[in-house]
Every structure is written in structure tokens, then in C-alpha cells.
Short mmCIF file of C-alpha atoms in Angstrom, two decimals:
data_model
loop_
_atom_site.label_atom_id
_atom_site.label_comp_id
_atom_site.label_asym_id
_atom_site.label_seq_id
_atom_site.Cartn_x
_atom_site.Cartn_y
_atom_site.Cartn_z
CA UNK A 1 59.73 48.20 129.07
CA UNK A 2 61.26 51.70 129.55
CA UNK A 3 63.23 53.15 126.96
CA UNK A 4 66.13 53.46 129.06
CA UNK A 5 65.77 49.85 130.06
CA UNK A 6 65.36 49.46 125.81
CA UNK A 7 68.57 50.84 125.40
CA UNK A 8 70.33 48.96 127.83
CA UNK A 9 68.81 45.81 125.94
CA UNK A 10 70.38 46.57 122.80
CA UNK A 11 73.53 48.06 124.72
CA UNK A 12 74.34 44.25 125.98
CA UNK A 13 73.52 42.62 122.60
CA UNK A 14 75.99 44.88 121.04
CA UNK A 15 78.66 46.12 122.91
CA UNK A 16 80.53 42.90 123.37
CA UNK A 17 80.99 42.92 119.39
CA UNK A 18 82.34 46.18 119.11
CA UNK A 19 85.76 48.10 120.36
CA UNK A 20 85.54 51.29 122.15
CA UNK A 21 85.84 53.50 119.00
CA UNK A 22 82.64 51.51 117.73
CA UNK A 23 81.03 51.80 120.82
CA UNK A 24 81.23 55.51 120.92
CA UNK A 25 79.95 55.56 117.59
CA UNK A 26 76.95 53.74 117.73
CA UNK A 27 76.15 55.20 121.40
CA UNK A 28 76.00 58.50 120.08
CA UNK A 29 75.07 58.26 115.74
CA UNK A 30 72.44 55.18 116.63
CA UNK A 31 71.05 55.74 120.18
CA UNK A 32 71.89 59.59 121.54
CA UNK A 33 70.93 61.43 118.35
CA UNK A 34 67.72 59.11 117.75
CA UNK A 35 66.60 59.75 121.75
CA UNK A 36 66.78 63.24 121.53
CA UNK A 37 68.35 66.23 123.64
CA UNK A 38 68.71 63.60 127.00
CA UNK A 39 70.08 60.88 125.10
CA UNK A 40 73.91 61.50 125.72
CA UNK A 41 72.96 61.80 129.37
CA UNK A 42 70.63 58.48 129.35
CA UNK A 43 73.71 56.83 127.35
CA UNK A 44 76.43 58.14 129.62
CA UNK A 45 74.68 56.31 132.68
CA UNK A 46 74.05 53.11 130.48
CA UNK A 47 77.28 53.04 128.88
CA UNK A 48 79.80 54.54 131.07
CA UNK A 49 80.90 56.55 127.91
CA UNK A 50 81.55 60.62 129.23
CA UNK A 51 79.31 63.25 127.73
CA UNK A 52 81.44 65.25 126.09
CA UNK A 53 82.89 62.24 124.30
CA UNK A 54 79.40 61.58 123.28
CA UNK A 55 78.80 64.93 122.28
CA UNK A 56 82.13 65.29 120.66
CA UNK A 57 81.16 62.49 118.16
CA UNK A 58 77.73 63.33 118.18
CA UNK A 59 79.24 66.46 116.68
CA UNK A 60 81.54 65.09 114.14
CA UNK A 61 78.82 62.39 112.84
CA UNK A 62 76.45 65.61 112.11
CA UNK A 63 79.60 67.16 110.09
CA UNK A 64 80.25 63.64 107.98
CA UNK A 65 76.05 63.99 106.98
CA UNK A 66 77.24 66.89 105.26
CA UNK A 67 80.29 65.88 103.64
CA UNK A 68 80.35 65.25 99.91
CA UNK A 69 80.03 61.44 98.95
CA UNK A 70 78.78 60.68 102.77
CA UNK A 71 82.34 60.40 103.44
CA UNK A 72 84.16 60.41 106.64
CA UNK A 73 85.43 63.63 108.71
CA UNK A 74 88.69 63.45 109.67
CA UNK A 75 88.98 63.68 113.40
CA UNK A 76 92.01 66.81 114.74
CA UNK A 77 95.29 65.81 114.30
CA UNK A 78 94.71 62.88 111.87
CA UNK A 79 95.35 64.76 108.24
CA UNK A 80 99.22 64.61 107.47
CA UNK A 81 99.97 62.74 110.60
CA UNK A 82 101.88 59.29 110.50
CA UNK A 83 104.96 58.18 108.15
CA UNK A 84 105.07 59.84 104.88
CA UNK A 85 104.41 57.24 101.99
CA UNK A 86 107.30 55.59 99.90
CA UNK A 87 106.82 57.24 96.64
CA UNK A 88 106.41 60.86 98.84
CA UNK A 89 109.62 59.94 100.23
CA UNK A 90 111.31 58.39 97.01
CA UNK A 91 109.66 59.68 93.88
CA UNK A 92 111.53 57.53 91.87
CA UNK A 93 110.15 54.16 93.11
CA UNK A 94 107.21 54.90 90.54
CA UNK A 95 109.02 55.43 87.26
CA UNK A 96 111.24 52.49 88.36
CA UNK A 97 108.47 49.88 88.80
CA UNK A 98 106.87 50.92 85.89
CA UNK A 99 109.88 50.41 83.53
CA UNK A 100 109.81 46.48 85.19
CA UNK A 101 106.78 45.75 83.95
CA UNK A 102 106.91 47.61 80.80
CA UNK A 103 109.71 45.45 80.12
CA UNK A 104 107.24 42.72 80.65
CA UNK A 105 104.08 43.52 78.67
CA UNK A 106 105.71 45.68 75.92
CA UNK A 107 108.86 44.69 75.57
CA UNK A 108 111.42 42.25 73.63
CA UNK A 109 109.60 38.75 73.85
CA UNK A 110 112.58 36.85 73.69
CA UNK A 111 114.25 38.88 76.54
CA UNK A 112 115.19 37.06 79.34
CA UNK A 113 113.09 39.13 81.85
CA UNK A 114 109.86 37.74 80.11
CA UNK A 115 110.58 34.36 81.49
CA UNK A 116 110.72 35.61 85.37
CA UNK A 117 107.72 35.49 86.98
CA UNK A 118 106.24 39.36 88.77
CA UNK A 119 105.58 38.51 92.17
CA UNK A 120 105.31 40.93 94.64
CA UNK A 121 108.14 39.53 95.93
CA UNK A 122 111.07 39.53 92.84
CA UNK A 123 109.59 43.11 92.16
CA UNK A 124 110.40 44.16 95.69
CA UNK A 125 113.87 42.53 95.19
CA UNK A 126 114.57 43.72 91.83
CA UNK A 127 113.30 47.36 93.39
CA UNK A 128 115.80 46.81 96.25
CA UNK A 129 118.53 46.03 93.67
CA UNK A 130 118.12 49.35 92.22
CA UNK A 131 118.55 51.62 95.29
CA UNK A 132 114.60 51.74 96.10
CA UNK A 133 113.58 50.08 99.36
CA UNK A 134 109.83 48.79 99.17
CA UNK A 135 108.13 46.09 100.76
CA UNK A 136 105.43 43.54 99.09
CA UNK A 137 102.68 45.58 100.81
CA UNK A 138 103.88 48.70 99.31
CA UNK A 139 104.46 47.65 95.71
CA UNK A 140 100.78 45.85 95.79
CA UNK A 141 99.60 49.00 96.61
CA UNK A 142 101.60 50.82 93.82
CA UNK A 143 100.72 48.43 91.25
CA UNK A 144 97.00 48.85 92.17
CA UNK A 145 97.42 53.12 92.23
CA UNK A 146 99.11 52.48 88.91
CA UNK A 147 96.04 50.53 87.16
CA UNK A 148 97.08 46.92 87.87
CA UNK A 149 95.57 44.07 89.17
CA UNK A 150 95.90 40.31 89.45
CA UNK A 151 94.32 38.83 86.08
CA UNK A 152 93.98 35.75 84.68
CA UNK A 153 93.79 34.62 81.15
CA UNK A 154 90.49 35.83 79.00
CA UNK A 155 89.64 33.31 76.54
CA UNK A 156 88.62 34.85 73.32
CA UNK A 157 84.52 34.19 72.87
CA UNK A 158 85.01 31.81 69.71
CA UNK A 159 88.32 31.58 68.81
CA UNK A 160 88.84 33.18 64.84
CA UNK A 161 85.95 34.44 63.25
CA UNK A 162 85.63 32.38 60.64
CA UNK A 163 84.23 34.09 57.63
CA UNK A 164 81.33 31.76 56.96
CA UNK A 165 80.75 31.73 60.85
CA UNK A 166 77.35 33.98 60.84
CA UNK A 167 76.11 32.28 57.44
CA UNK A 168 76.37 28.83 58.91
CA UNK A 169 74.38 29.92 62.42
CA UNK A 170 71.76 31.26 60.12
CA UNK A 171 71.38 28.17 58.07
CA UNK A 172 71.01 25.71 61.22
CA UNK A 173 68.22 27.73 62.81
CA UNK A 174 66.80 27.29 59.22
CA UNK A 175 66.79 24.05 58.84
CA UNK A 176 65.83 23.16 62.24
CA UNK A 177 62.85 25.17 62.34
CA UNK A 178 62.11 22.96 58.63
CA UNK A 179 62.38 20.01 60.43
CA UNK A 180 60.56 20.68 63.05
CA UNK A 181 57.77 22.12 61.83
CA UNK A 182 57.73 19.45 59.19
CA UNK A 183 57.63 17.07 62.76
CA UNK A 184 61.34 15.40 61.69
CA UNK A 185 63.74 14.01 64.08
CA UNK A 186 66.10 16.76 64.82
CA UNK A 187 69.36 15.04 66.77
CA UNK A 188 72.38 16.97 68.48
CA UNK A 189 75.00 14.58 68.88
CA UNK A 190 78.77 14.86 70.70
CA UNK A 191 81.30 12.83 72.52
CA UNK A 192 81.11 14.23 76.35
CA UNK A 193 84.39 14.04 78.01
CA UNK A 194 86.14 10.93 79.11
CA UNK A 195 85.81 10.41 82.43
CA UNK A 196 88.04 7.89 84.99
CA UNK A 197 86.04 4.77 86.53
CA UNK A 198 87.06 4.32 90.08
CA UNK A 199 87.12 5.73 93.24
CA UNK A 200 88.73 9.08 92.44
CA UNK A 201 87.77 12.45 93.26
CA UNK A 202 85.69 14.77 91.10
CA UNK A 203 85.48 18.59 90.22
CA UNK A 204 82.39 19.74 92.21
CA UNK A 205 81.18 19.79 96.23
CA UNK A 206 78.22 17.69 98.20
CA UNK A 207 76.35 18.53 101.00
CA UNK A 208 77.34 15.74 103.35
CA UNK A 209 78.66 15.77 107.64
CA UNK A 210 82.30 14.35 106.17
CA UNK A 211 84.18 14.22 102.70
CA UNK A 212 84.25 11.37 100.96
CA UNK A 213 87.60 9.79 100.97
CA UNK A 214 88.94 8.80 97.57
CA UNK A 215 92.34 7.32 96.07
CA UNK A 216 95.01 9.00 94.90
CA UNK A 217 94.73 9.96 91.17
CA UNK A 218 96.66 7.15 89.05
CA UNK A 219 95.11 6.70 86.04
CA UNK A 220 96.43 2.90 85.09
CA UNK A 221 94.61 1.91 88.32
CA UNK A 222 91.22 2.52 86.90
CA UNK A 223 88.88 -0.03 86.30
CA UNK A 224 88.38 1.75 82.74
CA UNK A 225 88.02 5.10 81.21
CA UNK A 226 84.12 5.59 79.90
CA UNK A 227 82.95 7.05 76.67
CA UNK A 228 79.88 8.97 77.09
CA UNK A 229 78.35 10.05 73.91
CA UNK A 230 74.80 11.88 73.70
CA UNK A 231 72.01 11.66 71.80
CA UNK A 232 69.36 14.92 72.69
CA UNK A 233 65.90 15.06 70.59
CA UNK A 234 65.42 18.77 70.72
CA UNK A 235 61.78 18.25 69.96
CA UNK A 236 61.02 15.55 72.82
CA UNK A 237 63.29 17.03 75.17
CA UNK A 238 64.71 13.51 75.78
CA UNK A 239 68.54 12.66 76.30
CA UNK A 240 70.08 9.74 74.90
CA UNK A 241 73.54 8.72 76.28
CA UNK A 242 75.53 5.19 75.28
CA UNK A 243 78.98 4.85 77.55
CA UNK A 244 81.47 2.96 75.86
CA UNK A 245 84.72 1.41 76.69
CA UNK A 246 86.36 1.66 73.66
CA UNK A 247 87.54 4.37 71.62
CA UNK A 248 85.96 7.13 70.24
CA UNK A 249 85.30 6.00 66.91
CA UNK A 250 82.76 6.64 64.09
CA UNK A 251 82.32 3.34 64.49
CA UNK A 252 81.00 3.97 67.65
CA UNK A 253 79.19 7.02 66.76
CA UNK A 254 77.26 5.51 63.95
CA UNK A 255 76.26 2.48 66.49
CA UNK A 256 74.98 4.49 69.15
CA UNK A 257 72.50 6.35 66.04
CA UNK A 258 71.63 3.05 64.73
CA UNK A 259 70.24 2.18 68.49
CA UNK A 260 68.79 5.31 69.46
CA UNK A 261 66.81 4.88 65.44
CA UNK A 262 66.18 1.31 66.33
CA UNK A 263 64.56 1.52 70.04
CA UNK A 264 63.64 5.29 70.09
CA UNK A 265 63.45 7.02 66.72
CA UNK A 266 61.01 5.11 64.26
CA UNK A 267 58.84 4.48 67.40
CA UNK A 268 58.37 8.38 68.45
CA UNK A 269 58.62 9.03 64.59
CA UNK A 270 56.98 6.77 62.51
CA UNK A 271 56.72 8.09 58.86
CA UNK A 272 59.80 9.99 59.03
CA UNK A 273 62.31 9.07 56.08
CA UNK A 274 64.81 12.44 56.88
CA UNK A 275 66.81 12.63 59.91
CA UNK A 276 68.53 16.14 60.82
CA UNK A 277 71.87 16.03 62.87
CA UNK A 278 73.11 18.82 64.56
CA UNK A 279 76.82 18.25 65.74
CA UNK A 280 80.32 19.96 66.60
CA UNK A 281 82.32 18.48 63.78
CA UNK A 282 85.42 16.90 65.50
CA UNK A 283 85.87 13.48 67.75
CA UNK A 284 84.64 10.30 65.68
CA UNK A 285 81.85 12.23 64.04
CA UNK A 286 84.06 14.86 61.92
CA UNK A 287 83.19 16.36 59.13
CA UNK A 288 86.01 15.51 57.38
CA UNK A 289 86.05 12.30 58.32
CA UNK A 290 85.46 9.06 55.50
CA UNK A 291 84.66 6.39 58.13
CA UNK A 292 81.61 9.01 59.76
CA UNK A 293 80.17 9.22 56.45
CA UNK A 294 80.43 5.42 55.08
CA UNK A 295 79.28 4.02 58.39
CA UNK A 296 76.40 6.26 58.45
CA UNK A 297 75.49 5.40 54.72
CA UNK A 298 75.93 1.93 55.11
CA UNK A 299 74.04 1.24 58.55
CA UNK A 300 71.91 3.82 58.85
CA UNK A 301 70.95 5.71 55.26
CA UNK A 302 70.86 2.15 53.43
CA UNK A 303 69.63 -0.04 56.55
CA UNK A 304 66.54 1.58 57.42
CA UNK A 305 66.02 3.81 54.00
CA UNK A 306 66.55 7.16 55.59
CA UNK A 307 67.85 10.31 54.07
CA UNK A 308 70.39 12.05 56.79
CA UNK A 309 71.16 15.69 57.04
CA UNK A 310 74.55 16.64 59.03
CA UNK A 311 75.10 20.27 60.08
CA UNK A 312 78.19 21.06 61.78
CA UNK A 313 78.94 24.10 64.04
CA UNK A 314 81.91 26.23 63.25
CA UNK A 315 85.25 25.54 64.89
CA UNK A 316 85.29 27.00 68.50
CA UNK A 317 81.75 27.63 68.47
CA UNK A 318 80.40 23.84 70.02
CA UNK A 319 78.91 25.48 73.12
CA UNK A 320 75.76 26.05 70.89
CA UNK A 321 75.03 22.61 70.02
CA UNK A 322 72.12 21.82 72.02
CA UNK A 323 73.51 18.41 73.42
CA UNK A 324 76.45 20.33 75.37
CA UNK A 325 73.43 23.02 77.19
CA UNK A 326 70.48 21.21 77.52
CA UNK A 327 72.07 17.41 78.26
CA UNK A 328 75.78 17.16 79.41
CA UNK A 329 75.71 20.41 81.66
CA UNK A 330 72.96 18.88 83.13
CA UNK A 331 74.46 15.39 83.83
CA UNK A 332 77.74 17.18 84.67
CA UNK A 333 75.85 19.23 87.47
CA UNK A 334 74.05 15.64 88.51
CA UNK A 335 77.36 14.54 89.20
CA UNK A 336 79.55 16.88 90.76
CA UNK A 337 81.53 16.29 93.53
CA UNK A 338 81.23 12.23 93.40
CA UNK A 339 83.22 9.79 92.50
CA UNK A 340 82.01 7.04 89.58
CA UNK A 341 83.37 3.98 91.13
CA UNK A 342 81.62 1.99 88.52
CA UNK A 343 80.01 1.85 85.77
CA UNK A 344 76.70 1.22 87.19
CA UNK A 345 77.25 4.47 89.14
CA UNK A 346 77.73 6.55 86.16
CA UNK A 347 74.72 4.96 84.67
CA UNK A 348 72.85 5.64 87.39
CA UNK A 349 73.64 9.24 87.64
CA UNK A 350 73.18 9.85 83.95
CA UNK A 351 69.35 8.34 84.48
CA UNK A 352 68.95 10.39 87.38
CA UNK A 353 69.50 13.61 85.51
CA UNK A 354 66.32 16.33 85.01
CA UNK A 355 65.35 19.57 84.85
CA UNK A 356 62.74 21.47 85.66
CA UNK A 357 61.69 21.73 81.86
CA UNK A 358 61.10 18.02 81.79
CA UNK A 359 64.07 16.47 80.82
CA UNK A 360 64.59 13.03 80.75
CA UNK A 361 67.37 10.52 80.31
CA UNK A 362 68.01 7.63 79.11
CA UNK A 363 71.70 5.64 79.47
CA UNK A 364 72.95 2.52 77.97
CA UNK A 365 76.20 0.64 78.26
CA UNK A 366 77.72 -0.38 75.49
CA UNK A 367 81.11 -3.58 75.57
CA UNK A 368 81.95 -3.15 72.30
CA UNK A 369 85.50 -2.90 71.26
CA UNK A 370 85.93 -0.55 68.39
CA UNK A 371 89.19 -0.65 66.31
CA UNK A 372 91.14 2.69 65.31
CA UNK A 373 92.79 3.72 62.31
CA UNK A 374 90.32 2.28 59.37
CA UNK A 375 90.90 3.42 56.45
CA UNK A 376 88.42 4.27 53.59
CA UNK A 377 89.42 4.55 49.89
CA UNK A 378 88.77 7.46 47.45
CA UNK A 379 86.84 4.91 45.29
CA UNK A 380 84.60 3.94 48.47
CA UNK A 381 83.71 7.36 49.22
CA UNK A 382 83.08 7.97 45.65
CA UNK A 383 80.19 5.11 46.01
CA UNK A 384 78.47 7.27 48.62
CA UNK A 385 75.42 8.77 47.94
CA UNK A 386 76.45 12.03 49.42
CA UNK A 387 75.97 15.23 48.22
CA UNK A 388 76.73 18.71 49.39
CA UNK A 389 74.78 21.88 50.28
CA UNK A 390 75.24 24.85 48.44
CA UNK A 391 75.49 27.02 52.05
CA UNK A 392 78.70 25.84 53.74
CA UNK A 393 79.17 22.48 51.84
CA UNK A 394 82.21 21.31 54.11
CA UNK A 395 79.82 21.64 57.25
CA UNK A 396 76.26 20.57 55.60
CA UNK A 397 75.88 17.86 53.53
CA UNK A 398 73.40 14.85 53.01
CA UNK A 399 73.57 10.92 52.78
CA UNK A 400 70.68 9.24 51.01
CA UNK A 401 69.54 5.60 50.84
CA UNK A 402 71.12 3.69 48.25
CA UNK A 403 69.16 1.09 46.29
CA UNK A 404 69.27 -2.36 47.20
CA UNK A 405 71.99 -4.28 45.05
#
């Protein structure tokens, strides 16, 4: 092929994407100045674009080369032509809208204006109330010449810094990396989220040729509302997860332990006699709570003659537990975007969960019926064989086996 007949190749796969301006433009900055002195004619024949139009841009794109910044030259006639803008016209507008939303961010709290809303719209109106004419286009583009934006709320990283909050991080990684190099069972443990059984639609998109089509969300239409709660080894990389239909009990906590020790634990560790728990402190496994700890002493410490550690992250800070980034992301991910119309479903997805670090999942269902609102006594938990840590004793403590009788 010639290079004329070249150019009139590309002219055809272009052209009919592009206005005239563009046209011009990429006749004469992409084809003309590459060719050489003949291009404009060669691209005046293929084109139909004149040759001094060609030349005149070919001209003015040599000029923007050597502007500062790469930046545009201004064709002749273009610089101060056009409407003059608002606040060049009305220098006032400017000190006006920002005395609206000072009254916003700085002002009284309790004032009335705090409870109005700053659209675009209600600050054009208020604007117009005062004597200043502006339209929503113009005060969007004041706001943004002014240093303001559309923001949403920043949550703070971990809520308030406890005082004990770096001490406690410290002592976890310590006693996990005892535990683990001592080849202990080291357990994260949490409560995932309740989630909805039926045919109801879920945060989260699939690749499919149609969307699913769910039901409306009415929550006393489910068939029931699930209780996931994990179990994660960090040391076999292995997830653990018992759905309940219950409540979120300790009861329920301590039963889904006692399993997981039963079926999974003694087997994978044999002549272990500690157990290390890593958990979030809050749901049916607080660390504040008396039915946690007696369930745990009585059906897990005292059943199978183990000694259990509990370490519980600081408030705001459960993100780090292991079981919310290495196992319930993961399931959530598995997940997204379809509904659990039963509880088989949910099972299955929670199976069907891995990584490509070898994750691997295990999910059980458990019927039981767990009661709320148990009470324990000051003399029972007196008959506990806990003790605390000296390091953070309301988030570490231990539960030893008791002797028989």
C-alpha cells in the first residue's frame, strides 16, 4: 500500500468518530506534521480539509509544544470573549455563600439552619433570597473554586484509643507465636452476621445473561434467620463454621468449641492440654460475660481436661481477629450477589469457600434452641477456676480443669 492510500485507511476508521474541530486536529498534529512538508497537501486531497486551515493548526499545535505545562493555545478571539462569570459580575455572591455554609460547619449546633440540608438547590434559593441570582451549575462550581466537595462520612480507624490498646496487640502476637511454636491449637472465634434465609436479594453482583429475580424484603416471611459462627485454626489454615437457628448465646458458642474439640481438635492435636482463643470480646462470647466463662469451664476445661486461654481484641479493633480476614471475608466474597434460599444453600456456599493459600472449610448445621437471659450467681463464678493475666486482665484470662468431684 501507498502512503497516501495509508492515510486514507486510517482517515475512514477515524473520521466518522470525530467532529470537524477533531478532524482538523488530528489531520494536521497526527498525519500532516508526521508526513512531512507535502502532508497538508496529501491531507487536503484525502480529507477535503483547505490548506491553510491545515496549516493554520499545524501552526498553533507547534505553539501549544511550547507552552508551559503542555497546555493549550488559545485560538484569536477566544481570551475574554463570552459572558462574564457571576462572581465577576456580582462580587458579593462569594462572601454570601460562604457565610451559608459557615453557618453550617462552624456555627451554633442547635441553630435551625443546621437541620436544612445544602443542596445545590436550597443554596441557589437561599442565594436568590438574598439579592444574588445563581444557578445550581454556578454555585457547584463556586463551592468547588472555594475548596469544597461532596464528602461522605470518614469513620475514625478504631474508634478511642484505648490506653491499653498497643499493650494488648503486643501481648496476642506473644502468645500466639508461644502457642504455636509450642504446636498448640490457636482458635479465632466470632459470630458472623445474621443473615435472612429465603429468596431475597444480597449485597454483591454475578456474572449471569439475566438478574435473578428475588422477593421483596419482609423479614417475617423468612424461613429463618441463620447464625453463622466461625471457628479458624490459624495454624491449619482450616475454617470451622456451625449455623444456628437460635440465638446467639454462649451457650451456643461454647457448643460449637466443644464440636470443633470433639471431631477436629484432639484429632489434629493429640497431646495438647492448652487451647489459645483469639476473639473480639462482644456477642455470646464477651469478656464480661458469666455464662461464656462457666459454660466453657464446665464443658470444655472440666470435660476434656484442657486448660483455655481467651485473648480479646480491644473495642473497635475486631477487624484483626484472624476469623473476620482470613474466613468470613472469604465466605462473604463466595457469596455475593446470591440469594440463600435455604439452608442447604448457605451450607453449601460456606463449603465451597477457598483461597488460593489453601483454605478450606468446613460447615455444620446446628437445630438447637438456645434460651436467653441465664443468669449466673457471684457464688458460681467464684467456683471457677479462672484466673487473670497480669497484662490486660479484663481481656486475657485462663480457665483450668477442675478436679473431678
Amino acid at each position: 500500500m501507498t502512503k497516501k492510500s495509508e492515510v486514507l485507511r486510517r482517515w475512514q476508521l477515524v473520521s466518522p468518530y470525530l467532529h470537524r474541530k477533531q478532524q482538523t486536529v488530528w489531520a494536521a498534529a497526527a498525519e500532516a506534521e508526521v508526513i512531512g512538508p507535502s502532508g497538508s497537501l496529501m491531507l487536503a486531497n484525502v480529507t477535503g480539509i483547505s490548506i491553510p486551515t491545515l496549516t493554520k493548526w499545524t501552526y498553533r499545535l507547534k505553539l501549544t509544544g511550547t507552552a508551559h505545562a503542555g497546555s493549550l493555545v488559545p485560538p484569536k478571539g477566544c481570551v475574554g470573549s463570552g459572558r462574564k462569570l457571576t462572581e465577576v459580575n456580582n462580587p458579593e455572591i462569594e462572601p454570601a455563600l460562604q457565610q451559608m455554609l459557615l453557618e453550617e460547619i462552624a456555627g451554633d449546633p442547635m441553630g435551625p439552619q443546621t437541620w436544612v440540608r445544602s443542596s445545590l438547590r436550597n443554596l441557589s434559593k437561599r442565594l436568590g433570597d438574598q439579592g444574588h441570582q445563581a444557578c445550581t451549575h454556578t454555585v457547584a462550581r463556586l463551592l468547588r473554586k472555594m475548596g469544597y466537595s461532596l464528602q461522605v462520612a470518614k469513620k475514625k480507624q478504631a474508634g478511642a484509643q484505648h490506653p491499653d490498646r498497643d499493650e494488648q496487640f503486643k501481648y496476642i502476637a506473644a502468645l500466639k507465636a508461644q502457642f504455636l511454636g509450642e504446636n498448640l491449637p490457636v482458635i479465632s472465634i466470632d459470630t458472623k452476621k445474621k443473615e435472612l434465609i429465603g429468596n431475597y436479594r444480597r449485597e454483591g453482583k454475578t456474572w449471569r445473561r439475566q438478574p435473578l429475580e428475588v422477593e421483596s424484603y419482609f423479614a417475617s416471611y423468612a424461613q429463618c434467620v441463620a447464625v453463622p459462627f466461625g471457628i479458624y485454626d490459624l495454624a491449619q489454615n482450616v475454617g470451622y463454621v456451625t449455623v444456628g437457628i437460635s440465638h446467639n448465646t454462649a451457650e451456643f458458642a461454647v457448643n460449637c468449641l466443644v464440636h470443633w474439640w470433639k471431631v477436629h481438635g484432639r484429632t489434629a492435636y493429640a497431646h495438647a492440654d492448652r487451647v489459645l482463643i483469639l476473639a473480639d470480646g462482644g456477642g455470646g462470647n464477651g469478656y464480661n460475660l458469666r455464662t461464656w466463662k462457666k459454660d466453657l469451664q464446665d464443658k470444655l476445661c472440666d470435660a476434656f481436661g484442657l486448660t483455655v486461654t481467651l485473648s480479646d481484641y480491644p473495642t473497635g479493633c475486631s477487624k484483626w481477629n484472624p476469623v473476620e480476614y482470613r474466613l468470613f471475608s472469604h465466605i462473604s466474597m463466595n457469596w455475593a450477589g446470591q440469594p440463600l434460599r435455604n439452608l442447604d444453600v448457605m451450607l453449601a456456599f460456606i463449603r465451597g469457600t477457598t483461597t488460593t493459600t489453601g483454605l478450606k472449610v468446613e460447615a455444620y448445621l446446628d437445630q438447637g434452641i438456645y434460651r436467653k437471659g441465664r443468669k449466673v450467681t457471684e457464688r458460681q463464678l467464684k467456683e471457677l477456676a479462672l484466673s487473670a493475666h497480669d497484662i490486660c486482665p479484663r481481656w486475657n484470662y485462663s480457665l483450668s480443669s477442675r478436679p473431678p468431684g
